[in-house]
C-alpha cells in the first residue's frame, strides 16, 4: 500500500511540474526502438506477475531510427501507457508494441486486446479513470509529455480492444525539429 501511495505522489508531482511549466527537457538523439525495449524490460515484473505477454514488433531494416527527445520523459510517457494496458488486460493476455516509421514521423503503437475505451469519456483528462481505485493521472501526464515533444497521443477502439498511438516528428539531420526543440528548451 505504501508503494502505491509513493508512486501516486510521484506521478502527481510530475504532472504538477508539467502544468506549471517547470520541466526542462534534455534533448538528445535517441534510438526509439531501444527506448521502447528498455521501457518494456523495466515493466517486466508487472506484466509477468499478471501472466501477460508483452512484445515489441519493429521493422527488421537494420536501420537505427533516431528521434530527438528527452529519453527519461519519453520513457515515462510510454511507461504510463503500458502500465494502463497492463492493468486493463485480463490475465494471460497479450499486449503488442509496434514502432512504425515514415519520412515525417515515428509512431509507437500499443495494442491492448483486453479492454475497450469508454464512449464519451476523455481518458486523457486529468483524474479521468475507468477502473476502481484508479486516479487518472498516468495518461494525462503521458499526453503532456507527448505534446512537449511536439507529438501527439491518441487512443481508439479496435474490433478486439484498443490502441494507443504516440506520434513524434522524425529527426532528419538535425534540421527544423532540432531548431524547434532548442527554442522550446529556452521557453520552458
PDB file of N, CA, C and O in Angstrom, residues 81-159:
ATOM      1  N   UNK A  81       1.545   4.560 -20.482  1.00  0.00           N
ATOM      2  CA  UNK A  81       0.635   3.900 -21.434  1.00  0.00           C
ATOM      3  C   UNK A  81       0.647   2.388 -21.187  1.00  0.00           C
ATOM      4  O   UNK A  81      -0.401   1.745 -21.099  1.00  0.00           O
ATOM      5  N   UNK A  82       1.847   1.825 -21.088  1.00  0.00           N
ATOM      6  CA  UNK A  82       1.961   0.377 -20.880  1.00  0.00           C
ATOM      7  C   UNK A  82       1.367  -0.053 -19.542  1.00  0.00           C
ATOM      8  O   UNK A  82       0.699  -1.089 -19.460  1.00  0.00           O
ATOM      9  N   UNK A  83       1.590   0.724 -18.480  1.00  0.00           N
ATOM     10  CA  UNK A  83       1.010   0.381 -17.172  1.00  0.00           C
ATOM     11  C   UNK A  83      -0.505   0.361 -17.247  1.00  0.00           C
ATOM     12  O   UNK A  83      -1.151  -0.519 -16.669  1.00  0.00           O
ATOM     13  N   UNK A  84      -1.081   1.323 -17.975  1.00  0.00           N
ATOM     14  CA  UNK A  84      -2.529   1.345 -18.150  1.00  0.00           C
ATOM     15  C   UNK A  84      -2.995   0.060 -18.832  1.00  0.00           C
ATOM     16  O   UNK A  84      -3.964  -0.571 -18.398  1.00  0.00           O
ATOM     17  N   UNK A  85      -2.294  -0.342 -19.887  1.00  0.00           N
ATOM     18  CA  UNK A  85      -2.662  -1.570 -20.602  1.00  0.00           C
ATOM     19  C   UNK A  85      -2.469  -2.802 -19.720  1.00  0.00           C
ATOM     20  O   UNK A  85      -3.305  -3.717 -19.730  1.00  0.00           O
ATOM     21  N   UNK A  86      -1.396  -2.833 -18.964  1.00  0.00           N
ATOM     22  CA  UNK A  86      -1.135  -3.970 -18.067  1.00  0.00           C
ATOM     23  C   UNK A  86      -2.262  -4.113 -17.047  1.00  0.00           C
ATOM     24  O   UNK A  86      -2.733  -5.217 -16.763  1.00  0.00           O
ATOM     25  N   UNK A  87      -2.724  -2.989 -16.508  1.00  0.00           N
ATOM     26  CA  UNK A  87      -3.801  -3.023 -15.511  1.00  0.00           C
ATOM     27  C   UNK A  87      -5.129  -3.446 -16.117  1.00  0.00           C
ATOM     28  O   UNK A  87      -5.958  -4.048 -15.437  1.00  0.00           O
ATOM     29  N   UNK A  88      -5.363  -3.132 -17.390  1.00  0.00           N
ATOM     30  CA  UNK A  88      -6.656  -3.403 -18.020  1.00  0.00           C
ATOM     31  C   UNK A  88      -6.745  -4.763 -18.715  1.00  0.00           C
ATOM     32  O   UNK A  88      -7.832  -5.278 -18.926  1.00  0.00           O
ATOM     33  N   UNK A  89      -5.601  -5.328 -19.101  1.00  0.00           N
ATOM     34  CA  UNK A  89      -5.611  -6.581 -19.857  1.00  0.00           C
ATOM     35  C   UNK A  89      -5.842  -7.764 -18.924  1.00  0.00           C
ATOM     36  O   UNK A  89      -5.168  -7.885 -17.902  1.00  0.00           O
ATOM     37  N   UNK A  90      -6.789  -8.643 -19.275  1.00  0.00           N
ATOM     38  CA  UNK A  90      -7.032  -9.826 -18.433  1.00  0.00           C
ATOM     39  C   UNK A  90      -5.795 -10.725 -18.354  1.00  0.00           C
ATOM     40  O   UNK A  90      -4.983 -10.780 -19.288  1.00  0.00           O
ATOM     41  N   UNK A  91      -5.652 -11.413 -17.241  1.00  0.00           N
ATOM     42  CA  UNK A  91      -4.521 -12.329 -17.030  1.00  0.00           C
ATOM     43  C   UNK A  91      -4.373 -13.256 -18.233  1.00  0.00           C
ATOM     44  O   UNK A  91      -5.357 -13.762 -18.775  1.00  0.00           O
ATOM     45  N   UNK A  92      -3.132 -13.454 -18.651  1.00  0.00           N
ATOM     46  CA  UNK A  92      -2.835 -14.319 -19.785  1.00  0.00           C
ATOM     47  C   UNK A  92      -2.919 -13.620 -21.128  1.00  0.00           C
ATOM     48  O   UNK A  92      -2.614 -14.216 -22.156  1.00  0.00           O
ATOM     49  N   UNK A  93      -3.322 -12.356 -21.129  1.00  0.00           N
ATOM     50  CA  UNK A  93      -3.481 -11.613 -22.374  1.00  0.00           C
ATOM     51  C   UNK A  93      -2.159 -11.195 -22.993  1.00  0.00           C
ATOM     52  O   UNK A  93      -1.087 -11.374 -22.412  1.00  0.00           O
ATOM     53  N   UNK A  94      -2.268 -10.629 -24.192  1.00  0.00           N
ATOM     54  CA  UNK A  94      -1.079 -10.202 -24.940  1.00  0.00           C
ATOM     55  C   UNK A  94      -1.189  -8.718 -25.266  1.00  0.00           C
ATOM     56  O   UNK A  94      -2.217  -8.264 -25.751  1.00  0.00           O
ATOM     57  N   UNK A  95      -0.112  -7.999 -25.016  1.00  0.00           N
ATOM     58  CA  UNK A  95      -0.012  -6.585 -25.380  1.00  0.00           C
ATOM     59  C   UNK A  95       1.082  -6.485 -26.433  1.00  0.00           C
ATOM     60  O   UNK A  95       2.163  -7.024 -26.259  1.00  0.00           O
ATOM     61  N   UNK A  96       0.785  -5.782 -27.504  1.00  0.00           N
ATOM     62  CA  UNK A  96       1.727  -5.671 -28.606  1.00  0.00           C
ATOM     63  C   UNK A  96       2.149  -4.218 -28.781  1.00  0.00           C
ATOM     64  O   UNK A  96       1.310  -3.321 -28.874  1.00  0.00           O
ATOM     65  N   UNK A  97       3.445  -3.986 -28.806  1.00  0.00           N
ATOM     66  CA  UNK A  97       4.008  -2.666 -29.144  1.00  0.00           C
ATOM     67  C   UNK A  97       4.590  -2.772 -30.535  1.00  0.00           C
ATOM     68  O   UNK A  97       5.201  -3.772 -30.884  1.00  0.00           O
ATOM     69  N   UNK A  98       4.388  -1.724 -31.305  1.00  0.00           N
ATOM     70  CA  UNK A  98       4.927  -1.695 -32.657  1.00  0.00           C
ATOM     71  C   UNK A  98       5.485  -0.300 -32.909  1.00  0.00           C
ATOM     72  O   UNK A  98       4.889   0.686 -32.502  1.00  0.00           O
ATOM     73  N   UNK A  99       6.623  -0.233 -33.561  1.00  0.00           N
ATOM     74  CA  UNK A  99       7.211   1.044 -33.940  1.00  0.00           C
ATOM     75  C   UNK A  99       7.127   1.144 -35.454  1.00  0.00           C
ATOM     76  O   UNK A  99       7.537   0.230 -36.164  1.00  0.00           O
ATOM     77  N   UNK A 100       6.552   2.248 -35.935  1.00  0.00           N
ATOM     78  CA  UNK A 100       6.409   2.476 -37.369  1.00  0.00           C
ATOM     79  C   UNK A 100       7.074   3.794 -37.734  1.00  0.00           C
ATOM     80  O   UNK A 100       7.037   4.745 -36.959  1.00  0.00           O
ATOM     81  N   UNK A 101       7.640   3.809 -38.925  1.00  0.00           N
ATOM     82  CA  UNK A 101       8.359   4.991 -39.391  1.00  0.00           C
ATOM     83  C   UNK A 101       7.853   5.405 -40.756  1.00  0.00           C
ATOM     84  O   UNK A 101       7.506   4.575 -41.574  1.00  0.00           O
ATOM     85  N   UNK A 102       7.830   6.713 -40.994  1.00  0.00           N
ATOM     86  CA  UNK A 102       7.705   7.245 -42.339  1.00  0.00           C
ATOM     87  C   UNK A 102       8.588   8.491 -42.361  1.00  0.00           C
ATOM     88  O   UNK A 102       9.163   8.852 -41.337  1.00  0.00           O
ATOM     89  N   UNK A 103       8.757   9.130 -43.494  1.00  0.00           N
ATOM     90  CA  UNK A 103       9.721  10.232 -43.566  1.00  0.00           C
ATOM     91  C   UNK A 103       9.457  11.391 -42.587  1.00  0.00           C
ATOM     92  O   UNK A 103      10.382  12.084 -42.192  1.00  0.00           O
ATOM     93  N   UNK A 104       8.221  11.604 -42.196  1.00  0.00           N
ATOM     94  CA  UNK A 104       7.901  12.761 -41.360  1.00  0.00           C
ATOM     95  C   UNK A 104       7.726  12.444 -39.885  1.00  0.00           C
ATOM     96  O   UNK A 104       7.900  13.304 -39.035  1.00  0.00           O
ATOM     97  N   UNK A 105       7.362  11.213 -39.567  1.00  0.00           N
ATOM     98  CA  UNK A 105       7.044  10.905 -38.173  1.00  0.00           C
ATOM     99  C   UNK A 105       7.314   9.460 -37.815  1.00  0.00           C
ATOM    100  O   UNK A 105       7.425   8.603 -38.680  1.00  0.00           O
ATOM    101  N   UNK A 106       7.397   9.263 -36.527  1.00  0.00           N
ATOM    102  CA  UNK A 106       7.555   7.936 -35.955  1.00  0.00           C
ATOM    103  C   UNK A 106       6.361   7.686 -35.046  1.00  0.00           C
ATOM    104  O   UNK A 106       5.919   8.589 -34.342  1.00  0.00           O
ATOM    105  N   UNK A 107       5.850   6.477 -35.091  1.00  0.00           N
ATOM    106  CA  UNK A 107       4.716   6.135 -34.239  1.00  0.00           C
ATOM    107  C   UNK A 107       5.059   4.931 -33.366  1.00  0.00           C
ATOM    108  O   UNK A 107       5.625   3.954 -33.858  1.00  0.00           O
ATOM    109  N   UNK A 108       4.689   5.036 -32.103  1.00  0.00           N
ATOM    110  CA  UNK A 108       4.730   3.884 -31.203  1.00  0.00           C
ATOM    111  C   UNK A 108       3.279   3.504 -30.979  1.00  0.00           C
ATOM    112  O   UNK A 108       2.487   4.299 -30.459  1.00  0.00           O
ATOM    113  N   UNK A 109       2.916   2.300 -31.413  1.00  0.00           N
ATOM    114  CA  UNK A 109       1.547   1.810 -31.261  1.00  0.00           C
ATOM    115  C   UNK A 109       1.532   0.749 -30.172  1.00  0.00           C
ATOM    116  O   UNK A 109       2.372  -0.158 -30.174  1.00  0.00           O
ATOM    117  N   UNK A 110       0.584   0.862 -29.266  1.00  0.00           N
ATOM    118  CA  UNK A 110       0.424  -0.129 -28.206  1.00  0.00           C
ATOM    119  C   UNK A 110      -0.995  -0.658 -28.317  1.00  0.00           C
ATOM    120  O   UNK A 110      -1.962   0.091 -28.133  1.00  0.00           O
ATOM    121  N   UNK A 111      -1.107  -1.950 -28.643  1.00  0.00           N
ATOM    122  CA  UNK A 111      -2.416  -2.576 -28.776  1.00  0.00           C
ATOM    123  C   UNK A 111      -2.726  -3.377 -27.528  1.00  0.00           C
ATOM    124  O   UNK A 111      -1.945  -4.230 -27.116  1.00  0.00           O
ATOM    125  N   UNK A 112      -3.878  -3.050 -26.952  1.00  0.00           N
ATOM    126  CA  UNK A 112      -4.349  -3.679 -25.723  1.00  0.00           C
ATOM    127  C   UNK A 112      -5.626  -4.445 -26.043  1.00  0.00           C
ATOM    128  O   UNK A 112      -6.695  -3.852 -26.141  1.00  0.00           O
ATOM    129  N   UNK A 113      -5.515  -5.757 -26.233  1.00  0.00           N
ATOM    130  CA  UNK A 113      -6.707  -6.523 -26.582  1.00  0.00           C
ATOM    131  C   UNK A 113      -7.645  -6.762 -25.396  1.00  0.00           C
ATOM    132  O   UNK A 113      -8.710  -7.322 -25.547  1.00  0.00           O
ATOM    133  N   UNK A 114      -7.270  -6.296 -24.228  1.00  0.00           N
ATOM    134  CA  UNK A 114      -8.042  -6.607 -23.025  1.00  0.00           C
ATOM    135  C   UNK A 114      -9.134  -5.641 -22.677  1.00  0.00           C
ATOM    136  O   UNK A 114      -9.960  -5.929 -21.829  1.00  0.00           O
ATOM    137  N   UNK A 115      -9.153  -4.490 -23.300  1.00  0.00           N
ATOM    138  CA  UNK A 115     -10.152  -3.516 -22.878  1.00  0.00           C
ATOM    139  C   UNK A 115     -10.538  -2.610 -24.031  1.00  0.00           C
ATOM    140  O   UNK A 115      -9.839  -2.498 -25.019  1.00  0.00           O
ATOM    141  N   UNK A 116     -11.682  -1.977 -23.844  1.00  0.00           N
ATOM    142  CA  UNK A 116     -12.186  -1.018 -24.817  1.00  0.00           C
ATOM    143  C   UNK A 116     -12.290   0.338 -24.136  1.00  0.00           C
ATOM    144  O   UNK A 116     -12.505   0.420 -22.924  1.00  0.00           O
ATOM    145  N   UNK A 117     -12.133   1.395 -24.912  1.00  0.00           N
ATOM    146  CA  UNK A 117     -12.248   2.740 -24.375  1.00  0.00           C
ATOM    147  C   UNK A 117     -13.718   3.075 -24.175  1.00  0.00           C
ATOM    148  O   UNK A 117     -14.545   2.782 -25.043  1.00  0.00           O
ATOM    149  N   UNK A 118     -14.042   3.684 -23.058  1.00  0.00           N
ATOM    150  CA  UNK A 118     -15.451   4.046 -22.831  1.00  0.00           C
ATOM    151  C   UNK A 118     -15.872   5.176 -23.773  1.00  0.00           C
ATOM    152  O   UNK A 118     -15.076   6.050 -24.111  1.00  0.00           O
ATOM    153  N   UNK A 119     -17.108   5.125 -24.196  1.00  0.00           N
ATOM    154  CA  UNK A 119     -17.629   6.191 -25.060  1.00  0.00           C
ATOM    155  C   UNK A 119     -17.868   7.433 -24.217  1.00  0.00           C
ATOM    156  O   UNK A 119     -18.174   7.351 -23.030  1.00  0.00           O
ATOM    157  N   UNK A 120     -17.719   8.586 -24.852  1.00  0.00           N
ATOM    158  CA  UNK A 120     -17.988   9.874 -24.212  1.00  0.00           C
ATOM    159  C   UNK A 120     -17.143  10.149 -22.975  1.00  0.00           C
ATOM    160  O   UNK A 120     -17.586  10.810 -22.044  1.00  0.00           O
ATOM    161  N   UNK A 121     -15.936   9.604 -22.930  1.00  0.00           N
ATOM    162  CA  UNK A 121     -15.022   9.858 -21.827  1.00  0.00           C
ATOM    163  C   UNK A 121     -13.665  10.221 -22.401  1.00  0.00           C
ATOM    164  O   UNK A 121     -13.140   9.504 -23.244  1.00  0.00           O
ATOM    165  N   UNK A 122     -13.120  11.337 -21.939  1.00  0.00           N
ATOM    166  CA  UNK A 122     -11.775  11.728 -22.346  1.00  0.00           C
ATOM    167  C   UNK A 122     -10.795  11.054 -21.393  1.00  0.00           C
ATOM    168  O   UNK A 122     -10.571  11.537 -20.285  1.00  0.00           O
ATOM    169  N   UNK A 123     -10.231   9.927 -21.819  1.00  0.00           N
ATOM    170  CA  UNK A 123      -9.338   9.176 -20.933  1.00  0.00           C
ATOM    171  C   UNK A 123      -8.038   9.913 -20.650  1.00  0.00           C
ATOM    172  O   UNK A 123      -7.288   9.532 -19.762  1.00  0.00           O
ATOM    173  N   UNK A 124      -7.773  10.990 -21.397  1.00  0.00           N
ATOM    174  CA  UNK A 124      -6.555  11.773 -21.191  1.00  0.00           C
ATOM    175  C   UNK A 124      -6.779  12.975 -20.272  1.00  0.00           C
ATOM    176  O   UNK A 124      -5.845  13.703 -19.974  1.00  0.00           O
ATOM    177  N   UNK A 125      -8.006  13.180 -19.826  1.00  0.00           N
ATOM    178  CA  UNK A 125      -8.289  14.287 -18.911  1.00  0.00           C
ATOM    179  C   UNK A 125      -7.708  13.956 -17.538  1.00  0.00           C
ATOM    180  O   UNK A 125      -7.670  12.794 -17.125  1.00  0.00           O
ATOM    181  N   UNK A 126      -7.263  14.996 -16.854  1.00  0.00           N
ATOM    182  CA  UNK A 126      -6.707  14.802 -15.516  1.00  0.00           C
ATOM    183  C   UNK A 126      -7.794  14.212 -14.608  1.00  0.00           C
ATOM    184  O   UNK A 126      -8.926  14.698 -14.596  1.00  0.00           O
ATOM    185  N   UNK A 127      -7.467  13.170 -13.915  1.00  0.00           N
ATOM    186  CA  UNK A 127      -8.324  12.442 -12.963  1.00  0.00           C
ATOM    187  C   UNK A 127      -9.381  11.576 -13.635  1.00  0.00           C
ATOM    188  O   UNK A 127     -10.240  11.035 -12.965  1.00  0.00           O
ATOM    189  N   UNK A 128      -9.331  11.413 -14.960  1.00  0.00           N
ATOM    190  CA  UNK A 128     -10.261  10.505 -15.637  1.00  0.00           C
ATOM    191  C   UNK A 128      -9.750   9.081 -15.450  1.00  0.00           C
ATOM    192  O   UNK A 128      -8.594   8.786 -15.714  1.00  0.00           O
ATOM    193  N   UNK A 129     -10.619   8.215 -14.980  1.00  0.00           N
ATOM    194  CA  UNK A 129     -10.226   6.819 -14.791  1.00  0.00           C
ATOM    195  C   UNK A 129     -11.402   5.910 -15.109  1.00  0.00           C
ATOM    196  O   UNK A 129     -12.558   6.315 -14.995  1.00  0.00           O
ATOM    197  N   UNK A 130     -11.098   4.693 -15.521  1.00  0.00           N
ATOM    198  CA  UNK A 130     -12.139   3.726 -15.852  1.00  0.00           C
ATOM    199  C   UNK A 130     -12.085   2.511 -14.926  1.00  0.00           C
ATOM    200  O   UNK A 130     -12.813   1.559 -15.126  1.00  0.00           O
ATOM    201  N   UNK A 131     -11.209   2.552 -13.931  1.00  0.00           N
ATOM    202  CA  UNK A 131     -11.100   1.386 -13.053  1.00  0.00           C
ATOM    203  C   UNK A 131     -11.235   1.794 -11.594  1.00  0.00           C
ATOM    204  O   UNK A 131     -10.837   2.890 -11.197  1.00  0.00           O
ATOM    205  N   UNK A 132     -11.788   0.899 -10.820  1.00  0.00           N
ATOM    206  CA  UNK A 132     -11.928   1.137  -9.391  1.00  0.00           C
ATOM    207  C   UNK A 132     -10.547   1.315  -8.773  1.00  0.00           C
ATOM    208  O   UNK A 132      -9.624   0.562  -9.061  1.00  0.00           O
ATOM    209  N   UNK A 133     -10.387   2.344  -7.980  1.00  0.00           N
ATOM    210  CA  UNK A 133      -9.101   2.602  -7.350  1.00  0.00           C
ATOM    211  C   UNK A 133      -8.141   3.368  -8.225  1.00  0.00           C
ATOM    212  O   UNK A 133      -7.052   3.722  -7.787  1.00  0.00           O
ATOM    213  N   UNK A 134      -8.521   3.648  -9.475  1.00  0.00           N
ATOM    214  CA  UNK A 134      -7.667   4.411 -10.368  1.00  0.00           C
ATOM    215  C   UNK A 134      -7.735   5.896 -10.045  1.00  0.00           C
ATOM    216  O   UNK A 134      -8.728   6.380  -9.500  1.00  0.00           O
ATOM    217  N   UNK A 135      -6.679   6.613 -10.385  1.00  0.00           N
ATOM    218  CA  UNK A 135      -6.626   8.044 -10.085  1.00  0.00           C
ATOM    219  C   UNK A 135      -6.746   8.881 -11.357  1.00  0.00           C
ATOM    220  O   UNK A 135      -7.275   9.976 -11.337  1.00  0.00           O
ATOM    221  N   UNK A 136      -6.254   8.389 -12.479  1.00  0.00           N
ATOM    222  CA  UNK A 136      -6.397   9.111 -13.731  1.00  0.00           C
ATOM    223  C   UNK A 136      -5.336  10.169 -13.974  1.00  0.00           C
ATOM    224  O   UNK A 136      -5.620  11.214 -14.543  1.00  0.00           O
ATOM    225  N   UNK A 137      -4.103   9.882 -13.581  1.00  0.00           N
ATOM    226  CA  UNK A 137      -3.012  10.827 -13.792  1.00  0.00           C
ATOM    227  C   UNK A 137      -2.063  10.346 -14.893  1.00  0.00           C
ATOM    228  O   UNK A 137      -1.525  11.140 -15.652  1.00  0.00           O
ATOM    229  N   UNK A 138      -1.856   9.041 -15.018  1.00  0.00           N
ATOM    230  CA  UNK A 138      -0.837   8.499 -15.918  1.00  0.00           C
ATOM    231  C   UNK A 138      -1.019   8.871 -17.374  1.00  0.00           C
ATOM    232  O   UNK A 138      -0.077   9.330 -18.029  1.00  0.00           O
ATOM    233  N   UNK A 139      -2.213   8.694 -17.921  1.00  0.00           N
ATOM    234  CA  UNK A 139      -2.436   9.017 -19.334  1.00  0.00           C
ATOM    235  C   UNK A 139      -2.460  10.522 -19.554  1.00  0.00           C
ATOM    236  O   UNK A 139      -2.035  11.010 -20.603  1.00  0.00           O
ATOM    237  N   UNK A 140      -2.928  11.262 -18.567  1.00  0.00           N
ATOM    238  CA  UNK A 140      -2.887  12.725 -18.634  1.00  0.00           C
ATOM    239  C   UNK A 140      -1.436  13.194 -18.765  1.00  0.00           C
ATOM    240  O   UNK A 140      -1.100  13.995 -19.636  1.00  0.00           O
ATOM    241  N   UNK A 141      -0.571  12.671 -17.917  1.00  0.00           N
ATOM    242  CA  UNK A 141       0.846  13.030 -17.954  1.00  0.00           C
ATOM    243  C   UNK A 141       1.485  12.582 -19.264  1.00  0.00           C
ATOM    244  O   UNK A 141       2.269  13.318 -19.869  1.00  0.00           O
ATOM    245  N   UNK A 142       1.141  11.375 -19.734  1.00  0.00           N
ATOM    246  CA  UNK A 142       1.700  10.863 -20.996  1.00  0.00           C
ATOM    247  C   UNK A 142       1.368  11.799 -22.161  1.00  0.00           C
ATOM    248  O   UNK A 142       2.222  12.072 -23.013  1.00  0.00           O
ATOM    249  N   UNK A 143       0.155  12.315 -22.186  1.00  0.00           N
ATOM    250  CA  UNK A 143      -0.221  13.233 -23.274  1.00  0.00           C
ATOM    251  C   UNK A 143       0.536  14.559 -23.155  1.00  0.00           C
ATOM    252  O   UNK A 143       0.956  15.140 -24.154  1.00  0.00           O
ATOM    253  N   UNK A 144       0.745  15.046 -21.935  1.00  0.00           N
ATOM    254  CA  UNK A 144       1.522  16.277 -21.742  1.00  0.00           C
ATOM    255  C   UNK A 144       2.958  16.087 -22.245  1.00  0.00           C
ATOM    256  O   UNK A 144       3.526  16.974 -22.883  1.00  0.00           O
ATOM    257  N   UNK A 145       3.530  14.929 -21.950  1.00  0.00           N
ATOM    258  CA  UNK A 145       4.900  14.635 -22.377  1.00  0.00           C
ATOM    259  C   UNK A 145       4.968  14.561 -23.903  1.00  0.00           C
ATOM    260  O   UNK A 145       5.891  15.096 -24.518  1.00  0.00           O
ATOM    261  N   UNK A 146       3.984  13.914 -24.520  1.00  0.00           N
ATOM    262  CA  UNK A 146       3.950  13.843 -25.990  1.00  0.00           C
ATOM    263  C   UNK A 146       3.902  15.243 -26.592  1.00  0.00           C
ATOM    264  O   UNK A 146       4.642  15.555 -27.530  1.00  0.00           O
ATOM    265  N   UNK A 147       3.056  16.100 -26.049  1.00  0.00           N
ATOM    266  CA  UNK A 147       2.933  17.465 -26.565  1.00  0.00           C
ATOM    267  C   UNK A 147       4.236  18.239 -26.393  1.00  0.00           C
ATOM    268  O   UNK A 147       4.624  19.009 -27.278  1.00  0.00           O
ATOM    269  N   UNK A 148       4.918  18.038 -25.267  1.00  0.00           N
ATOM    270  CA  UNK A 148       6.197  18.717 -25.036  1.00  0.00           C
ATOM    271  C   UNK A 148       7.255  18.270 -26.040  1.00  0.00           C
ATOM    272  O   UNK A 148       8.230  18.979 -26.275  1.00  0.00           O
ATOM    273  N   UNK A 149       7.052  17.099 -26.654  1.00  0.00           N
ATOM    274  CA  UNK A 149       7.960  16.580 -27.682  1.00  0.00           C
ATOM    275  C   UNK A 149       7.435  16.880 -29.097  1.00  0.00           C
ATOM    276  O   UNK A 149       7.849  16.246 -30.056  1.00  0.00           O
ATOM    277  N   UNK A 150       6.514  17.838 -29.215  1.00  0.00           N
ATOM    278  CA  UNK A 150       5.917  18.207 -30.493  1.00  0.00           C
ATOM    279  C   UNK A 150       5.176  17.032 -31.125  1.00  0.00           C
ATOM    280  O   UNK A 150       5.069  16.935 -32.338  1.00  0.00           O
ATOM    281  N   UNK A 151       4.666  16.145 -30.279  1.00  0.00           N
ATOM    282  CA  UNK A 151       3.971  14.956 -30.747  1.00  0.00           C
ATOM    283  C   UNK A 151       2.536  14.921 -30.264  1.00  0.00           C
ATOM    284  O   UNK A 151       2.020  15.890 -29.700  1.00  0.00           O
ATOM    285  N   UNK A 152       1.911  13.779 -30.492  1.00  0.00           N
ATOM    286  CA  UNK A 152       0.529  13.575 -30.073  1.00  0.00           C
ATOM    287  C   UNK A 152       0.391  12.206 -29.422  1.00  0.00           C
ATOM    288  O   UNK A 152       1.200  11.304 -29.669  1.00  0.00           O
ATOM    289  N   UNK A 153      -0.629  12.064 -28.617  1.00  0.00           N
ATOM    290  CA  UNK A 153      -1.006  10.774 -28.046  1.00  0.00           C
ATOM    291  C   UNK A 153      -2.503  10.633 -28.233  1.00  0.00           C
ATOM    292  O   UNK A 153      -3.278  11.479 -27.782  1.00  0.00           O
ATOM    293  N   UNK A 154      -2.894   9.587 -28.950  1.00  0.00           N
ATOM    294  CA  UNK A 154      -4.305   9.324 -29.211  1.00  0.00           C
ATOM    295  C   UNK A 154      -4.624   7.885 -28.826  1.00  0.00           C
ATOM    296  O   UNK A 154      -3.723   7.071 -28.612  1.00  0.00           O
ATOM    297  N   UNK A 155      -5.912   7.600 -28.768  1.00  0.00           N
ATOM    298  CA  UNK A 155      -6.364   6.239 -28.484  1.00  0.00           C
ATOM    299  C   UNK A 155      -7.645   5.993 -29.265  1.00  0.00           C
ATOM    300  O   UNK A 155      -8.425   6.915 -29.512  1.00  0.00           O
ATOM    301  N   UNK A 156      -7.825   4.745 -29.664  1.00  0.00           N
ATOM    302  CA  UNK A 156      -9.046   4.384 -30.392  1.00  0.00           C
ATOM    303  C   UNK A 156      -9.385   2.935 -30.107  1.00  0.00           C
ATOM    304  O   UNK A 156      -8.519   2.132 -29.739  1.00  0.00           O
ATOM    305  N   UNK A 157     -10.655   2.610 -30.294  1.00  0.00           N
ATOM    306  CA  UNK A 157     -11.088   1.231 -30.164  1.00  0.00           C
ATOM    307  C   UNK A 157     -10.856   0.491 -31.463  1.00  0.00           C
ATOM    308  O   UNK A 157     -10.994   1.050 -32.554  1.00  0.00           O
ATOM    309  N   UNK A 158     -10.453  -0.769 -31.324  1.00  0.00           N
ATOM    310  CA  UNK A 158     -10.306  -1.692 -32.445  1.00  0.00           C
ATOM    311  C   UNK A 158     -11.363  -2.786 -32.253  1.00  0.00           C
ATOM    312  O   UNK A 158     -11.981  -2.874 -31.190  1.00  0.00           O
ATOM    313  N   UNK A 159     -11.563  -3.656 -33.231  1.00  0.00           N
ATOM    314  CA  UNK A 159     -12.552  -4.726 -33.043  1.00  0.00           C
ATOM    315  C   UNK A 159     -12.266  -5.621 -31.825  1.00  0.00           C
ATOM    316  O   UNK A 159     -13.194  -6.132 -31.203  1.00  0.00           O
TER     317      UNK A 159
END
